[in-house]
Short mmCIF file of C-alpha atoms in Angstrom, two decimals:
data_model
loop_
_atom_site.label_atom_id
_atom_site.label_comp_id
_atom_site.label_asym_id
_atom_site.label_seq_id
_atom_site.Cartn_x
_atom_site.Cartn_y
_atom_site.Cartn_z
CA LEU A 1 0.01 -0.04 0.03
CA ALA A 2 2.88 2.49 0.92
CA ALA A 3 4.59 1.70 -2.30
CA ILE A 4 1.37 1.93 -4.38
CA LEU A 5 0.74 5.47 -2.77
CA ALA A 6 4.30 6.54 -3.46
CA ARG A 7 4.35 5.56 -6.93
CA ALA A 8 0.85 7.29 -7.65
CA VAL A 9 2.39 10.47 -6.24
CA ARG A 10 5.53 10.15 -8.33
CA GLU A 11 3.64 9.52 -11.62
CA GLY A 12 1.21 12.44 -10.86
CA ARG A 13 -1.98 10.42 -10.52
CA VAL A 14 -2.63 11.75 -7.05
CA PRO A 15 -1.39 14.94 -5.62
CA PRO A 16 1.21 14.79 -2.97
CA PRO A 17 -0.29 14.31 0.52
CA ARG A 18 -0.32 17.58 2.67
CA ARG A 19 0.20 15.35 5.72
CA SER A 20 2.74 12.63 6.54
CA LEU A 21 1.38 9.05 6.01
CA ARG A 22 3.12 6.92 8.39
CA PHE A 23 2.96 3.01 8.16
CA LEU A 24 3.96 1.24 11.40
CA LEU A 25 4.87 -2.36 11.29
CA MET A 26 4.79 -3.61 14.92
CA PRO A 27 4.33 -6.72 17.08
CA GLU A 28 0.61 -6.05 17.61
CA CYS A 29 -0.75 -4.64 20.90
CA TYR A 30 2.51 -4.67 22.99
CA GLY A 31 4.43 -3.16 20.01
CA THR A 32 1.67 -0.49 19.48
CA LEU A 33 1.74 0.35 23.20
CA ALA A 34 5.46 0.64 23.28
CA PHE A 35 5.31 3.14 20.24
CA ALA A 36 2.70 5.04 22.01
CA ALA A 37 4.44 5.31 25.09
CA LYS A 38 7.92 6.41 23.39
CA ARG A 39 6.27 8.59 20.72
CA ARG A 40 3.80 10.73 22.73
CA GLU A 41 4.63 13.99 21.09
CA ARG A 42 4.36 12.52 17.45
CA LEU A 43 0.96 10.92 18.24
CA ALA A 44 -0.29 14.25 19.53
CA ARG A 45 0.07 15.54 16.07
CA THR A 46 -1.41 12.48 14.48
CA VAL A 47 -5.07 13.19 13.33
CA ALA A 48 -6.39 9.65 12.45
CA GLY A 49 -5.13 5.93 11.87
CA VAL A 50 -6.24 2.80 10.31
CA ASN A 51 -5.51 -0.48 11.83
CA LEU A 52 -4.83 -3.28 9.12
CA ASP A 53 -4.98 -6.23 11.36
CA GLY A 54 -6.93 -9.26 9.93
CA VAL A 55 -7.76 -8.05 6.38
CA GLY A 56 -7.06 -11.11 4.32
CA ALA A 57 -10.45 -12.48 3.62
CA GLY A 58 -13.63 -11.81 1.77
CA ARG A 59 -16.71 -9.63 2.45
CA PRO A 60 -18.62 -8.34 4.07
CA VAL A 61 -15.93 -6.27 6.03
CA ARG A 62 -16.60 -5.54 9.56
CA VAL A 63 -15.90 -1.79 10.04
CA ILE A 64 -15.00 -1.14 13.78
CA GLY A 65 -15.09 2.34 14.44
CA GLU A 66 -13.63 4.45 17.46
CA PRO A 67 -14.89 4.17 21.11
CA ALA A 68 -17.59 6.57 21.99
CA CYS A 69 -15.02 8.46 24.21
CA ASN A 70 -12.94 9.31 21.11
CA ASP A 71 -15.34 9.21 18.30
CA ALA A 72 -14.34 11.35 15.14
CA GLY A 73 -16.69 9.60 12.69
CA LEU A 74 -14.04 7.62 10.93
CA GLY A 75 -15.95 4.34 11.11
CA ARG A 76 -19.08 6.02 9.46
CA ALA A 77 -16.72 7.80 6.84
CA PHE A 78 -15.00 4.43 5.88
CA LEU A 79 -18.50 2.66 5.56
CA ARG A 80 -19.63 5.43 3.29
CA LEU A 81 -16.53 5.03 1.07
CA VAL A 82 -16.75 1.35 0.92
CA GLY A 83 -20.40 1.58 -0.17
CA ALA A 84 -19.45 3.99 -2.97
CA LEU A 85 -16.54 1.84 -4.23
CA TRP A 86 -17.77 -1.76 -3.44
CA GLY A 87 -21.45 -1.28 -3.52
CA GLU A 88 -23.96 -1.57 -0.65
CA GLY A 89 -23.66 -4.52 1.74
CA GLN A 90 -20.17 -5.07 1.24
CA ALA A 91 -19.25 -3.82 4.74
CA VAL A 92 -21.15 -3.74 8.05
CA PRO A 93 -20.64 -1.62 11.09
CA ALA A 94 -19.38 -3.17 14.29
CA GLY A 95 -19.09 -1.88 17.81
CA PHE A 96 -15.80 -1.01 19.24
CA GLU A 97 -13.25 -3.82 19.90
CA LEU A 98 -9.98 -3.21 21.39
CA CYS A 99 -6.86 -4.81 19.69
CA ASP A 100 -3.87 -3.19 17.82
CA ASN A 101 -6.24 -0.10 17.40
CA LEU A 102 -5.44 0.87 21.09
CA LEU A 103 -4.28 4.30 19.67
CA ALA A 104 -7.81 5.19 20.07
CA ASP A 105 -7.40 5.38 23.82
CA PRO A 106 -8.48 9.23 24.46
CA ALA A 107 -5.40 9.57 26.56
CA ILE A 108 -3.35 8.82 23.32
CA GLY A 109 -5.84 10.63 21.15
CA VAL A 110 -5.74 9.02 17.79
CA PRO A 111 -9.26 8.19 16.38
CA MET A 112 -8.89 4.70 14.64
CA VAL A 113 -11.07 2.83 12.20
CA TRP A 114 -10.30 -1.09 11.90
CA PRO A 115 -11.79 -2.73 8.85
CA HIS A 116 -11.72 -6.30 9.90
CA ALA A 117 -11.90 -9.58 7.41
CA PRO A 118 -9.97 -12.06 8.91
CA CYS A 119 -9.18 -15.44 7.17
CA ALA A 120 -11.92 -17.60 6.75
CA ARG A 121 -10.31 -20.52 8.47
CA ARG A 122 -9.73 -18.51 11.75
CA THR A 123 -6.18 -19.97 11.90
CA TRP A 124 -4.34 -16.93 13.00
CA HIS A 125 -1.42 -17.21 15.52
CA THR A 126 -1.29 -20.96 14.75
CA SER A 127 1.14 -22.99 12.49
CA LEU A 128 -1.86 -23.08 9.88
CA ASP A 129 -1.62 -19.25 9.53
CA THR A 130 -0.01 -19.11 6.18
CA LEU A 131 -0.37 -17.16 2.92
CA ALA A 132 -2.37 -20.01 1.64
CA ALA A 133 -5.08 -18.87 4.25
CA THR A 134 -5.50 -15.48 2.65
CA ASP A 135 -7.14 -14.21 -0.41
CA PRO A 136 -4.93 -12.02 -2.43
CA GLN A 137 -7.70 -10.34 -4.22
CA ALA A 138 -9.31 -9.51 -0.87
CA ILE A 139 -6.02 -7.76 0.18
CA ALA A 140 -5.81 -6.01 -2.92
CA ARG A 141 -9.26 -4.68 -2.65
CA MET A 142 -8.48 -3.58 0.96
CA ALA A 143 -5.40 -1.79 0.02
CA ALA A 144 -7.28 0.21 -2.59
CA VAL A 145 -10.06 1.34 -0.45
CA VAL A 146 -7.55 2.13 2.48
CA GLY A 147 -5.36 4.00 0.14
CA ALA A 148 -8.40 5.96 -1.11
CA PHE A 149 -9.53 6.62 2.60
CA LEU A 150 -6.10 7.81 3.59
CA LEU A 151 -6.14 10.39 0.77
CA GLU A 152 -9.72 11.30 1.84
CA LEU A 153 -8.51 12.17 5.21
CA ASP A 154 -5.61 14.04 4.10
CA ALA A 155 -7.94 16.23 2.17
CA CYS A 156 -9.97 16.95 5.38
CA ASP A 157 -9.01 20.42 6.75
CA ASP A 158 -10.05 19.27 10.32
CA ILE A 159 -10.86 16.12 12.13
CA VAL A 160 -12.80 16.81 15.19
CA ARG A 161 -12.57 14.30 17.87
CA GLY A 162 -15.75 13.74 19.83
CA GLU A 163 -16.15 12.74 23.48
CA LEU A 164 -19.07 11.72 25.64
CA ALA A 165 -20.91 14.38 27.34
CA LEU A 166 -20.75 14.56 31.18
CA PRO A 167 -24.02 13.26 32.68
CA GLU A 168 -25.60 15.72 35.11
CA PRO A 169 -24.02 15.23 38.51
CA GLY A 170 -27.36 15.21 40.49
CA ALA A 171 -28.82 11.90 38.73
CA GLY A 172 -26.89 8.85 39.75
CA PRO A 173 -25.87 6.46 42.54
CA GLN A 174 -26.26 7.92 45.94
CA HIS A 175 -23.04 6.53 47.37
CA PRO A 176 -20.17 8.51 49.18
CA ASP A 177 -17.85 7.37 46.63
CA ALA A 178 -19.90 8.46 43.70
CA MET A 179 -18.35 12.06 43.78
CA ARG A 180 -14.88 10.70 43.73
CA VAL A 181 -12.93 12.04 40.65
CA PRO A 182 -10.40 9.29 39.75
CA VAL A 183 -7.42 10.17 37.57
CA ARG A 184 -5.44 7.47 35.57
CA HIS A 185 -1.69 7.79 35.04
CA THR A 186 -1.12 5.26 32.33
CA ILE A 187 -2.29 4.82 28.76
CA GLY A 188 -3.63 1.99 26.92
CA PRO A 189 -5.43 -1.03 28.13
CA LEU A 190 -4.58 -2.64 31.52
CA SER A 191 -3.02 -5.91 32.02
CA LEU A 192 -2.88 -7.77 35.46
CA ASP A 193 -0.13 -10.18 34.12
CA SER A 194 2.26 -8.98 36.58
CA VAL A 195 -0.25 -9.33 39.45
CA PRO A 196 -0.76 -12.85 41.22
CA VAL A 197 -4.12 -14.10 40.44
CA ALA A 198 -4.57 -14.62 44.09
CA GLU A 199 -4.60 -10.88 44.59
CA TRP A 200 -7.15 -10.11 41.85
CA PRO A 201 -10.61 -9.10 42.87
CA GLY A 202 -13.16 -11.89 42.86
CA PHE A 203 -15.11 -10.25 40.09
CA ILE A 204 -12.15 -10.16 37.77
CA THR A 205 -11.56 -13.67 35.99
CA ASP A 206 -9.43 -12.69 33.30
CA SER A 207 -6.67 -9.95 32.81
CA PRO A 208 -8.67 -7.00 31.31
CA ARG A 209 -6.55 -6.15 28.43
CA TRP A 210 -9.35 -6.37 26.13
CA TRP A 211 -12.56 -4.16 25.52
CA ASN A 212 -14.80 -4.73 28.36
CA TRP A 213 -16.24 -2.55 31.35
CA THR A 214 -12.91 -2.57 33.09
CA THR A 215 -11.16 -0.79 30.34
CA ARG A 216 -14.15 1.34 29.14
CA SER A 217 -14.45 2.66 32.84
CA PHE A 218 -10.57 3.12 32.99
CA TRP A 219 -10.52 5.04 29.79
CA LEU A 220 -13.12 7.49 31.08
CA ALA A 221 -11.07 8.40 34.17
CA ASP A 222 -9.67 11.55 32.84
CA GLY A 223 -9.69 13.73 36.08
CA ARG A 224 -13.05 15.55 34.95
CA ARG A 225 -15.53 12.72 35.57
CA THR A 226 -16.92 11.62 38.81
CA LEU A 227 -17.05 7.99 39.54
CA GLY A 228 -20.80 8.18 39.40
CA GLN A 229 -20.66 9.61 35.83
CA ILE A 230 -18.05 7.16 34.78
CA ALA A 231 -20.37 4.05 36.02
CA ARG A 232 -23.12 5.59 34.03
CA LEU A 233 -21.13 6.09 30.76
CA ALA A 234 -19.49 2.81 31.24
CA GLY A 235 -22.23 0.43 30.62
CA GLU A 236 -24.57 -1.85 32.49
CA GLU A 237 -22.04 -2.80 35.28
CA PRO A 238 -23.53 -1.72 38.80
CA PHE A 239 -21.74 1.23 40.58
CA GLU A 240 -20.69 -1.10 43.38
CA ARG A 241 -18.54 -3.03 40.94
CA ILE A 242 -17.06 -0.14 39.22
CA ASN A 243 -16.28 1.48 42.75
CA ALA A 244 -14.56 -1.79 43.75
CA TRP A 245 -12.75 -1.78 40.59
CA PHE A 246 -11.21 1.62 40.95
CA ARG A 247 -10.50 0.93 44.67
CA PHE A 248 -8.48 -2.12 43.62
CA LEU A 249 -6.46 -0.08 41.10
#
């Protein structure tokens, strides 16, 4: 994709991008998090990103947009572009899922879209995960639409990052801790890999590195929201569990 875009610019088929287009080839989640930790200033100047993990199979493509706490409309824009280039029904919207798109963490601040079309055999991370499990035509189609999307983003004068509105402080759990304002001091998803399982709270059964209520609530702890507001924005988990989670942290 990078080579095709560079060639198109050299040959005058597309104008030179106004912004830098940076391609990152990293060891998935941990590599992405390491880059985010080491390149905070660069990411602060990054307006948007596309995650290309799992794009080697057919259609319809699941288009995973941004989390509600960092929504710039990339998912909806990508769906519109796919509809225009491939026709209706070739892509379907999907709720946010956390993977190598963790730069969408509002503390990092890069809105991300993730067009997901994994191999039909679902053999990733095994010895069966070879090029034979991919569809070269599907990869070529994805490269074309992502290239067009990157150029579309480059043409935008401004990409506005949205955020969840603060709920009214008066309506919510009547608990002394509901007015506490937690502040997180780290980026990305949490992992409890370094904490002995015996020390985990009883309601945590797996290291919360993926997208669930633990990470949703953690990402909302920006120093402006009360614990009661976080509990209402994070989903259906009861306030008592959210409160216990933050006390554990």
